[in-house]
PDB file of C-alpha atoms in Angstrom:
ATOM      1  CA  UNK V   1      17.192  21.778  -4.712  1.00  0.00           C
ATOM      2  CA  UNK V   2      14.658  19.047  -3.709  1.00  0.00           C
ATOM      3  CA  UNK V   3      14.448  16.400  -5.369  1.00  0.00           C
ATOM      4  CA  UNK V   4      10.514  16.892  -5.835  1.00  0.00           C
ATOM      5  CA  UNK V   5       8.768  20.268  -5.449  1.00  0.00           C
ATOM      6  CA  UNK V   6       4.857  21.054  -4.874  1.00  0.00           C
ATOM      7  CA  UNK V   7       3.810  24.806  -4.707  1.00  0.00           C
ATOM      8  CA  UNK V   8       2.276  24.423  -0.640  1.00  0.00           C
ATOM      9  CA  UNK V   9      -0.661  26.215  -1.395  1.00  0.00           C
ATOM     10  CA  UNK V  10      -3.000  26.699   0.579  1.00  0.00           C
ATOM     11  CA  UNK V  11      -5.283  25.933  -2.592  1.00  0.00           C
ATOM     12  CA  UNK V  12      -8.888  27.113  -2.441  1.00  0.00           C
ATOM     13  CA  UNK V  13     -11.337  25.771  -4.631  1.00  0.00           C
ATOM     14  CA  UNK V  14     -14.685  26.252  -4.945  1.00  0.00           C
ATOM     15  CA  UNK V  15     -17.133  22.929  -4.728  1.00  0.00           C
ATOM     16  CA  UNK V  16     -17.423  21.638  -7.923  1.00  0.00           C
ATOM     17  CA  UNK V  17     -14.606  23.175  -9.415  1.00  0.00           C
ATOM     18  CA  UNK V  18     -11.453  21.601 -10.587  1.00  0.00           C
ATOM     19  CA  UNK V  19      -8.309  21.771  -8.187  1.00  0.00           C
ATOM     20  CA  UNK V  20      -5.023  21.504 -10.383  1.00  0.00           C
ATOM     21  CA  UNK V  21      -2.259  20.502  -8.528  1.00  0.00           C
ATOM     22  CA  UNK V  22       1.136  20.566 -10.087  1.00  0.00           C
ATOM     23  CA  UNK V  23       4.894  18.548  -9.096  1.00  0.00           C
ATOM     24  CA  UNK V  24       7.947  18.882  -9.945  1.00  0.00           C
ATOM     25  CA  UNK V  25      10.849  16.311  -9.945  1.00  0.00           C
ATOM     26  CA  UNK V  26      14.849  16.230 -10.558  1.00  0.00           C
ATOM     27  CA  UNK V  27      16.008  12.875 -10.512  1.00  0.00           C
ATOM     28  CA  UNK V  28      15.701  11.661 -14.182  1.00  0.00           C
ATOM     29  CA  UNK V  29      15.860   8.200 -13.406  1.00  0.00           C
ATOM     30  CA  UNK V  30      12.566   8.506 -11.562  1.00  0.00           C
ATOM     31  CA  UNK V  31       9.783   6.466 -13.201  1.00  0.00           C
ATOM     32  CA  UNK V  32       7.323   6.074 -11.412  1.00  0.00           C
ATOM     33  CA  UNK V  33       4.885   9.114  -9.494  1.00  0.00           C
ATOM     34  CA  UNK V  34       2.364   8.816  -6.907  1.00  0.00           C
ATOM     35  CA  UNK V  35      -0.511  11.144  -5.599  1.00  0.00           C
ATOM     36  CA  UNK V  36      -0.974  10.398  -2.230  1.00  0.00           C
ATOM     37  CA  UNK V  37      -3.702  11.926   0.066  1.00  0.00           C
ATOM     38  CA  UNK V  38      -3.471  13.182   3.668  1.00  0.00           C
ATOM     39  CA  UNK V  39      -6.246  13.790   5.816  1.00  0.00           C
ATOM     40  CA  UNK V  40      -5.274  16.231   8.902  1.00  0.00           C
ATOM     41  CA  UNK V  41      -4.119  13.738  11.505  1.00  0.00           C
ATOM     42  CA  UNK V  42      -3.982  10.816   9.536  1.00  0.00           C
ATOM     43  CA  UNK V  43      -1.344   8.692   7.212  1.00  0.00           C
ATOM     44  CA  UNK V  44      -1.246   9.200   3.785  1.00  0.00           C
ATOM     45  CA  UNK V  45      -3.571   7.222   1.289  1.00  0.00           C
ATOM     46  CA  UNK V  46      -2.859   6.195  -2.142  1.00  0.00           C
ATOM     47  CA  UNK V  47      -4.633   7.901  -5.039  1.00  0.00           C
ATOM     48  CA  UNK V  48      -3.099   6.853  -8.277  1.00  0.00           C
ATOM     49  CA  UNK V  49       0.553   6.383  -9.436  1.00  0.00           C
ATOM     50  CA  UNK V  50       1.803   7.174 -13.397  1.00  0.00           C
ATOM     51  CA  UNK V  51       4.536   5.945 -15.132  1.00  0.00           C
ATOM     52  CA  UNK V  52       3.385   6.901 -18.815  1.00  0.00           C
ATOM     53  CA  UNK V  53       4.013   9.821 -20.327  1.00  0.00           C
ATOM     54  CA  UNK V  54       0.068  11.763 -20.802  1.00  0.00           C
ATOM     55  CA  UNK V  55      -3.105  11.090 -18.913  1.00  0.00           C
ATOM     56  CA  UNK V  56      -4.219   8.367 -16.277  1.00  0.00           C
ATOM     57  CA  UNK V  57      -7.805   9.259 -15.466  1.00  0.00           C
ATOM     58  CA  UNK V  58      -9.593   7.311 -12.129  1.00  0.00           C
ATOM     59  CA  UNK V  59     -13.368   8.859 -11.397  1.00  0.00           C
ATOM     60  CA  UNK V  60     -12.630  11.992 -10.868  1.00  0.00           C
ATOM     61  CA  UNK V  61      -8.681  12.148 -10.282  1.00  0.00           C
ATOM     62  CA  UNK V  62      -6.697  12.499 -13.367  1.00  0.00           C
ATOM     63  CA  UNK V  63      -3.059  12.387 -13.260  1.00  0.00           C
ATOM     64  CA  UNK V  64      -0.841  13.636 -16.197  1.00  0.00           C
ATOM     65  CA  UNK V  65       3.116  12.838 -16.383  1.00  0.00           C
ATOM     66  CA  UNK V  66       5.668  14.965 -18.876  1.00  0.00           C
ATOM     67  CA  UNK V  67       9.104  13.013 -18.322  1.00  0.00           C
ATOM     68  CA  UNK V  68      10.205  16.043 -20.505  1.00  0.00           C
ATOM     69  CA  UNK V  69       9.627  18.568 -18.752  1.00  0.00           C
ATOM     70  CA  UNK V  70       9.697  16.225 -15.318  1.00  0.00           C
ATOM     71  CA  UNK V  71       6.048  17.425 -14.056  1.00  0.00           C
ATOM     72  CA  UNK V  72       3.518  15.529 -12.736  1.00  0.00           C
ATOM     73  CA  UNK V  73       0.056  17.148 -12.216  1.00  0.00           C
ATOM     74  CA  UNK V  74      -3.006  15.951 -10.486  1.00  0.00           C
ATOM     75  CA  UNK V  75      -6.408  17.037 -11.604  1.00  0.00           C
ATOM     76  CA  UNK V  76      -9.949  16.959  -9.201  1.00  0.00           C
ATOM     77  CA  UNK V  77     -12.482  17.129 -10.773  1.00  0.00           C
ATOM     78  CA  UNK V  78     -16.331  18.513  -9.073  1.00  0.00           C
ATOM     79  CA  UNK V  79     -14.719  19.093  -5.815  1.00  0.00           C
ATOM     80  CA  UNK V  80     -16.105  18.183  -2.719  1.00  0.00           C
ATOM     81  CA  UNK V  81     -15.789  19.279   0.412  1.00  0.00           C
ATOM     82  CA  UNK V  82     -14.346  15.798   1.324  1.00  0.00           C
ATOM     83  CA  UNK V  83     -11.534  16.142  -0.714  1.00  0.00           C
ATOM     84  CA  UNK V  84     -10.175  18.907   1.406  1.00  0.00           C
ATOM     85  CA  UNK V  85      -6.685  17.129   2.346  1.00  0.00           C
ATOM     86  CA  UNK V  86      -3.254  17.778   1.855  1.00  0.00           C
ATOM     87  CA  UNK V  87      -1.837  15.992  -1.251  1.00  0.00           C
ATOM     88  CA  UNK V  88       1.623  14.808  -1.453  1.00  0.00           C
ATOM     89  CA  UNK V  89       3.290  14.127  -4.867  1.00  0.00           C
ATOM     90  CA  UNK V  90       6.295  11.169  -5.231  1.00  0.00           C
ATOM     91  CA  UNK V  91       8.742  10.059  -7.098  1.00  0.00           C
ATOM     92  CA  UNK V  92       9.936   6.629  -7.078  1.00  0.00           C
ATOM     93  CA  UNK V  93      13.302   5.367  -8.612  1.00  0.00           C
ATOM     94  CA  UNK V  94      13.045   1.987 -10.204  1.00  0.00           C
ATOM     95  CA  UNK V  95      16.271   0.682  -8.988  1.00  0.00           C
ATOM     96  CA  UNK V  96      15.613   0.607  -4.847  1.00  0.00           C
ATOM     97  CA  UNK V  97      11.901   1.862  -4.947  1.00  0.00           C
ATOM     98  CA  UNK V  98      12.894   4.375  -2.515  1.00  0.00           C
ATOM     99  CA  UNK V  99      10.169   7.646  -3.118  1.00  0.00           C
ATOM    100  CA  UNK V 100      10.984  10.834  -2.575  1.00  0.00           C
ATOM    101  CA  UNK V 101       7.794  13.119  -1.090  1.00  0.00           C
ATOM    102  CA  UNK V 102       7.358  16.664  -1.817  1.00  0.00           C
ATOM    103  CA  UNK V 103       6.043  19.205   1.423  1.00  0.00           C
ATOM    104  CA  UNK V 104       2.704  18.707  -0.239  1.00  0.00           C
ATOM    105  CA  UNK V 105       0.062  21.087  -1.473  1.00  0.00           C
ATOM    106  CA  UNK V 106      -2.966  21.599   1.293  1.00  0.00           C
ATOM    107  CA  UNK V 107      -6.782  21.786  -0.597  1.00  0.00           C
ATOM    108  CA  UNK V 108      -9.290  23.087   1.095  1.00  0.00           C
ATOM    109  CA  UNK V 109     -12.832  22.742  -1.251  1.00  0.00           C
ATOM    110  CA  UNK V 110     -15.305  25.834   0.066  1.00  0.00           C
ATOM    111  CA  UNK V 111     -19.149  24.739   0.244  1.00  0.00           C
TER     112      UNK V 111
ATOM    113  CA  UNK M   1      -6.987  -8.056   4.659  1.00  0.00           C
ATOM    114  CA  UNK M   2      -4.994  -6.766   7.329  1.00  0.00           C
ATOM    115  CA  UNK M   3      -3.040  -3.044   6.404  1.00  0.00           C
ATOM    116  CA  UNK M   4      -0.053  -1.740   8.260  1.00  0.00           C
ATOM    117  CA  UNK M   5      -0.299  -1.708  11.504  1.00  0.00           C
ATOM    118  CA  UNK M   6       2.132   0.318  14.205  1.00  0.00           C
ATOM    119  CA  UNK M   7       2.308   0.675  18.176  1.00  0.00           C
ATOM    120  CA  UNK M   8       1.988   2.271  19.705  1.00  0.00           C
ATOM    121  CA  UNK M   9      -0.156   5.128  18.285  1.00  0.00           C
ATOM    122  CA  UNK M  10       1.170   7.753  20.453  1.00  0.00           C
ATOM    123  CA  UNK M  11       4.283   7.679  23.158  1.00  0.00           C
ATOM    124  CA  UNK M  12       4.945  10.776  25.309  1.00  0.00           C
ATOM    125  CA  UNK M  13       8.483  10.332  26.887  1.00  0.00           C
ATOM    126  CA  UNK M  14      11.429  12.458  28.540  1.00  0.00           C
ATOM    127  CA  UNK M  15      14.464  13.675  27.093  1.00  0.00           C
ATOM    128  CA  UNK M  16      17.263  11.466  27.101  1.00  0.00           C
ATOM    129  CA  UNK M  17      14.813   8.473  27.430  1.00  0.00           C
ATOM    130  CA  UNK M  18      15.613   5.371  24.668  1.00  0.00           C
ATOM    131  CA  UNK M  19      11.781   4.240  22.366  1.00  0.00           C
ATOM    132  CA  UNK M  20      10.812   1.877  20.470  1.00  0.00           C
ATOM    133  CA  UNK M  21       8.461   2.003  17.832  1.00  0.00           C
ATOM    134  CA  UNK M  22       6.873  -1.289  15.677  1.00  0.00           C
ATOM    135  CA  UNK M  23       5.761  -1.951  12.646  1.00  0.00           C
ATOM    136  CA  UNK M  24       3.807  -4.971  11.525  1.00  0.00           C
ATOM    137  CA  UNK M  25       3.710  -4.597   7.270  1.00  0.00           C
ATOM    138  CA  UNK M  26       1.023  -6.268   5.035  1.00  0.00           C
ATOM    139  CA  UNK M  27       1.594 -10.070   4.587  1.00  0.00           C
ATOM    140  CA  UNK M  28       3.971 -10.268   1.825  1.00  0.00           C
ATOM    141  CA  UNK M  29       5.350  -7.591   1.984  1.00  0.00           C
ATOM    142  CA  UNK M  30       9.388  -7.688   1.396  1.00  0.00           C
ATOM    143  CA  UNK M  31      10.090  -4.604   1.479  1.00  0.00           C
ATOM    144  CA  UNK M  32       9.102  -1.761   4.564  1.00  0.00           C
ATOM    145  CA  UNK M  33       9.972   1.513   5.009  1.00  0.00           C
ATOM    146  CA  UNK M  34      10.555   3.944   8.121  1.00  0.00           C
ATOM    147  CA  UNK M  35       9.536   7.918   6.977  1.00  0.00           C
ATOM    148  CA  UNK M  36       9.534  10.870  10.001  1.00  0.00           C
ATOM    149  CA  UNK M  37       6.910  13.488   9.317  1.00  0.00           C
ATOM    150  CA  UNK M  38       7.263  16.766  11.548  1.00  0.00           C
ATOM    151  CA  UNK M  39       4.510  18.827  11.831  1.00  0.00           C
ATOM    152  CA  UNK M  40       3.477  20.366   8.959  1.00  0.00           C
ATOM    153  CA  UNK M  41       6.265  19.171   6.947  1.00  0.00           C
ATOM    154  CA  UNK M  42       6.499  16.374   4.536  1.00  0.00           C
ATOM    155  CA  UNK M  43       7.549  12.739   4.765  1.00  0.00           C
ATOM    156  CA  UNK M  44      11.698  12.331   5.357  1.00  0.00           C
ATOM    157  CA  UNK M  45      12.787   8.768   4.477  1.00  0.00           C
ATOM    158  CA  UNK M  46      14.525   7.181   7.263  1.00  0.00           C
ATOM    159  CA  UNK M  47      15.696   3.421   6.055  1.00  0.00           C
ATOM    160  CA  UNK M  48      14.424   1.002   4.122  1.00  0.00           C
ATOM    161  CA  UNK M  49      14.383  -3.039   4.411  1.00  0.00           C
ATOM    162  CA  UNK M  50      14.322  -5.602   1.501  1.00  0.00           C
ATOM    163  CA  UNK M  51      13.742  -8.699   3.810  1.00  0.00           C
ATOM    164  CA  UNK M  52      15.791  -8.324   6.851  1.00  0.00           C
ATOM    165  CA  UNK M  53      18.708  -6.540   5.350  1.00  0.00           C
ATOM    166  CA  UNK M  54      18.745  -2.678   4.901  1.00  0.00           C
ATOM    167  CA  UNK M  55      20.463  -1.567   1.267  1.00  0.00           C
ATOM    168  CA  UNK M  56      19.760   2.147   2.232  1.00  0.00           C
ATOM    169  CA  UNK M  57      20.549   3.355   5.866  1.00  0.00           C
ATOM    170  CA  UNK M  58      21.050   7.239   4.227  1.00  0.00           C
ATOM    171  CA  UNK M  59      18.154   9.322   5.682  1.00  0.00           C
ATOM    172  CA  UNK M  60      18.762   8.154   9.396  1.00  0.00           C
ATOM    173  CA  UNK M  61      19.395  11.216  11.035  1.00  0.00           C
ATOM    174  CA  UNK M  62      21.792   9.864  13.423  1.00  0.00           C
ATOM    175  CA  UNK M  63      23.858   7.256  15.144  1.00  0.00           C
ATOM    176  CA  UNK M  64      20.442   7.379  17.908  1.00  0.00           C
ATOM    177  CA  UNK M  65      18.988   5.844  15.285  1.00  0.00           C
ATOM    178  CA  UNK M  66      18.233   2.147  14.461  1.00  0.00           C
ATOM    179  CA  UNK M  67      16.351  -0.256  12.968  1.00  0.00           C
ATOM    180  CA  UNK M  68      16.254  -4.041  12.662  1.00  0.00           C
ATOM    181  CA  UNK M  69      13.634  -6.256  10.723  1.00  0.00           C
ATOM    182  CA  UNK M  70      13.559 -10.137  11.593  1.00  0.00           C
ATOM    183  CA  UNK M  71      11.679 -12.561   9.932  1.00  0.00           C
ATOM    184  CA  UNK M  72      10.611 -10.419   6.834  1.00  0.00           C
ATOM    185  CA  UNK M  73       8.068  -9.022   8.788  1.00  0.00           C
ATOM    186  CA  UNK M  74       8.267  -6.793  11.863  1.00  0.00           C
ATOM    187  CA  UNK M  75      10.508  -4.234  12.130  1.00  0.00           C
ATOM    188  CA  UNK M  76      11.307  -2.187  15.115  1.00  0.00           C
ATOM    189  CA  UNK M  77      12.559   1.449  15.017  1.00  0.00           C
ATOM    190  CA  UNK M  78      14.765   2.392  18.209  1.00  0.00           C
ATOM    191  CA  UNK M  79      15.540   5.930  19.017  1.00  0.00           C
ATOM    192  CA  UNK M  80      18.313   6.447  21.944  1.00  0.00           C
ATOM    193  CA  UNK M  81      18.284   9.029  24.080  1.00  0.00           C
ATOM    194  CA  UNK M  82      15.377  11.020  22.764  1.00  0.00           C
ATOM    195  CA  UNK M  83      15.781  15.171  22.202  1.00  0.00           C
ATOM    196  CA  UNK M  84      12.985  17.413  21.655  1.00  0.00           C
ATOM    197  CA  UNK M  85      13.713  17.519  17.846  1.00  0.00           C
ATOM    198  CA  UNK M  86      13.067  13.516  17.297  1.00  0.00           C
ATOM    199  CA  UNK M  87       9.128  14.820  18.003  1.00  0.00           C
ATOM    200  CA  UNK M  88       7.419  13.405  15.226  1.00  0.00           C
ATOM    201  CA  UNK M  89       5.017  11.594  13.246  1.00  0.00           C
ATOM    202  CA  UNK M  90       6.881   8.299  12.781  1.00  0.00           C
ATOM    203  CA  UNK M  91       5.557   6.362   9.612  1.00  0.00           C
ATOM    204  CA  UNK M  92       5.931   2.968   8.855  1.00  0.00           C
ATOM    205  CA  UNK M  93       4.995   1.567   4.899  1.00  0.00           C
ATOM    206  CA  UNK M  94       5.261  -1.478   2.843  1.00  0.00           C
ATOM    207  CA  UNK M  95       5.122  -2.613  -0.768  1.00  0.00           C
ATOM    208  CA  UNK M  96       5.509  -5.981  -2.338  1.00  0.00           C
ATOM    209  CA  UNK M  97       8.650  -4.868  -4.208  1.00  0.00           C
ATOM    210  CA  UNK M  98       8.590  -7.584  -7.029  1.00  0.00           C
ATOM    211  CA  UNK M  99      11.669  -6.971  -9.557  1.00  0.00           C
ATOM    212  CA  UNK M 100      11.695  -6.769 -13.168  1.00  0.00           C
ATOM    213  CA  UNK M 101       9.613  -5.990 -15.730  1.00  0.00           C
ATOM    214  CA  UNK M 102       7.070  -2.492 -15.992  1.00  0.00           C
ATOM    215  CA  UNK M 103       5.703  -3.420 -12.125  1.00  0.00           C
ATOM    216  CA  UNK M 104       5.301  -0.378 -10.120  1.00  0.00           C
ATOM    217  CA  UNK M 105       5.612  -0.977  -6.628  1.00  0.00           C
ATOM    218  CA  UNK M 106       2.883   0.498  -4.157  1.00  0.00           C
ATOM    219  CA  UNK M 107       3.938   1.730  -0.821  1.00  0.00           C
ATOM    220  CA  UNK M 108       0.726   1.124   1.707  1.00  0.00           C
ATOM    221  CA  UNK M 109       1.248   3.259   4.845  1.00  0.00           C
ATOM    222  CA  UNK M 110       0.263   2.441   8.340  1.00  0.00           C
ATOM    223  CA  UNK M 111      -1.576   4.546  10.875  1.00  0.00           C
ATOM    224  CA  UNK M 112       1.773   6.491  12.479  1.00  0.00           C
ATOM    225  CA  UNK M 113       3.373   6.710  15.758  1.00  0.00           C
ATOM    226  CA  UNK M 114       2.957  10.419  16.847  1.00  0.00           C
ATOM    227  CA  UNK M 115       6.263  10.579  19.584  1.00  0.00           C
ATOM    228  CA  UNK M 116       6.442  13.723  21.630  1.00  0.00           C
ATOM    229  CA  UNK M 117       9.619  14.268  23.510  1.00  0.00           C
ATOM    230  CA  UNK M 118       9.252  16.362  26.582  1.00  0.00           C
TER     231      UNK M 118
END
């Protein structure tokens, strides 16, 4: 099992919709979770990282952690085209900060 | 300021042939970290530096493999005798990796080294 799972998509959302992303983790001495973005070609970019349990909201990304149930979801809200990236979910351990990447889940927002 | 930087941004070389790859971090940074990305796949962790030592070595895939870190700062990734599978996106990140307390620790990626072996 890996240690964190993303379903690969591809995901296909309509502009102005809301893309749900969801990740899944098995190390329960993670505490820490970041959304990363990847354009085609390029290195990931940071999005937002969660270490509450509930809802982290930033414009129009909104991240929500269940320690729980170990998911981590990220929300998009009004799609745009720009946000057509793959999306990599991670968990990071608090002892060595070493993060552990899912595959990642590929968006593509339609016009 | 500055990000992460790494050179070179692409190297094509032969099989068998030794590389090296470099990564400059973001000033004050302590901590950097080597991940391989393969096409279409996601981000393996290679090693990891706290200053110049390396607590976690684990995700190198083999004895080809090194990396040393002087200064705090640079780090250089060496791959020996290069095979066709060591084709890669080679990414190099740092974070400021303060102890203690409810900090989370950012990791800030630089642009990659794509390395095609021939």
């Amino acid at each position: 099992q890996k240690e964190v799972e993303q379903n690969s998509g591809p995901l296909s959302v309509p502009e102005g919709a809301i893309a749900s992303l969801n990740c899944t983790y098995s190390d329960r001495g993670s505490q820490s979770f970041f959304w990363y973005r990847q354009y085609s070609g390029k290195s990931p970019e940071l999005i937002m990282f969660i270490y509450s349990n509930g809802d982290k909201e930033d414009g129009r990304f909104t991240a929500q952690l269940n320690k729980a149930s170990q998911y981590v979801s990220l929300l998009i809200r009004d799609s745009q085209p720009s946000d057509s990236a793959t999306y990599l979910c991670a968990a990071e351990r608090s002892n060595d900060y070493k993060l552990s990447f899912g595959a990642g889940t590929t968006v593509t927002v339609r016009a | 300021g500055a990000g992460v930087s790494q050179s070179p941004s692409n190297k094509v070389t032969e099989k068998g042939k030794d590389v090296e790859l470099r990564c400059d971090p973001i000033s004050g940074h302590t901590a950097l970290y080597w991940y391989r990305q393969s096409l279409g796949q996601g981000l393996e962790f290679l090693i990891y530096f706290q200053g110049n030592s390396a607590p976690d070595k684990s995700g190198l895939p083999s004895d080809r493999f090194s990396a040393e870190r002087t200064g705090g700062s640079v780090s250089t990734l060496t791959i020996q005798r290069t095979q066709q599978e060591d084709s890669a996106v080679y990414l190099c990140a740092s974070s400021l990796a303060v102890a203690g307390g409810s900090y989370t620790d950012t990791q800030y990626f630089g642009p990659g080294t794509r390395l095609t072996v021939l």
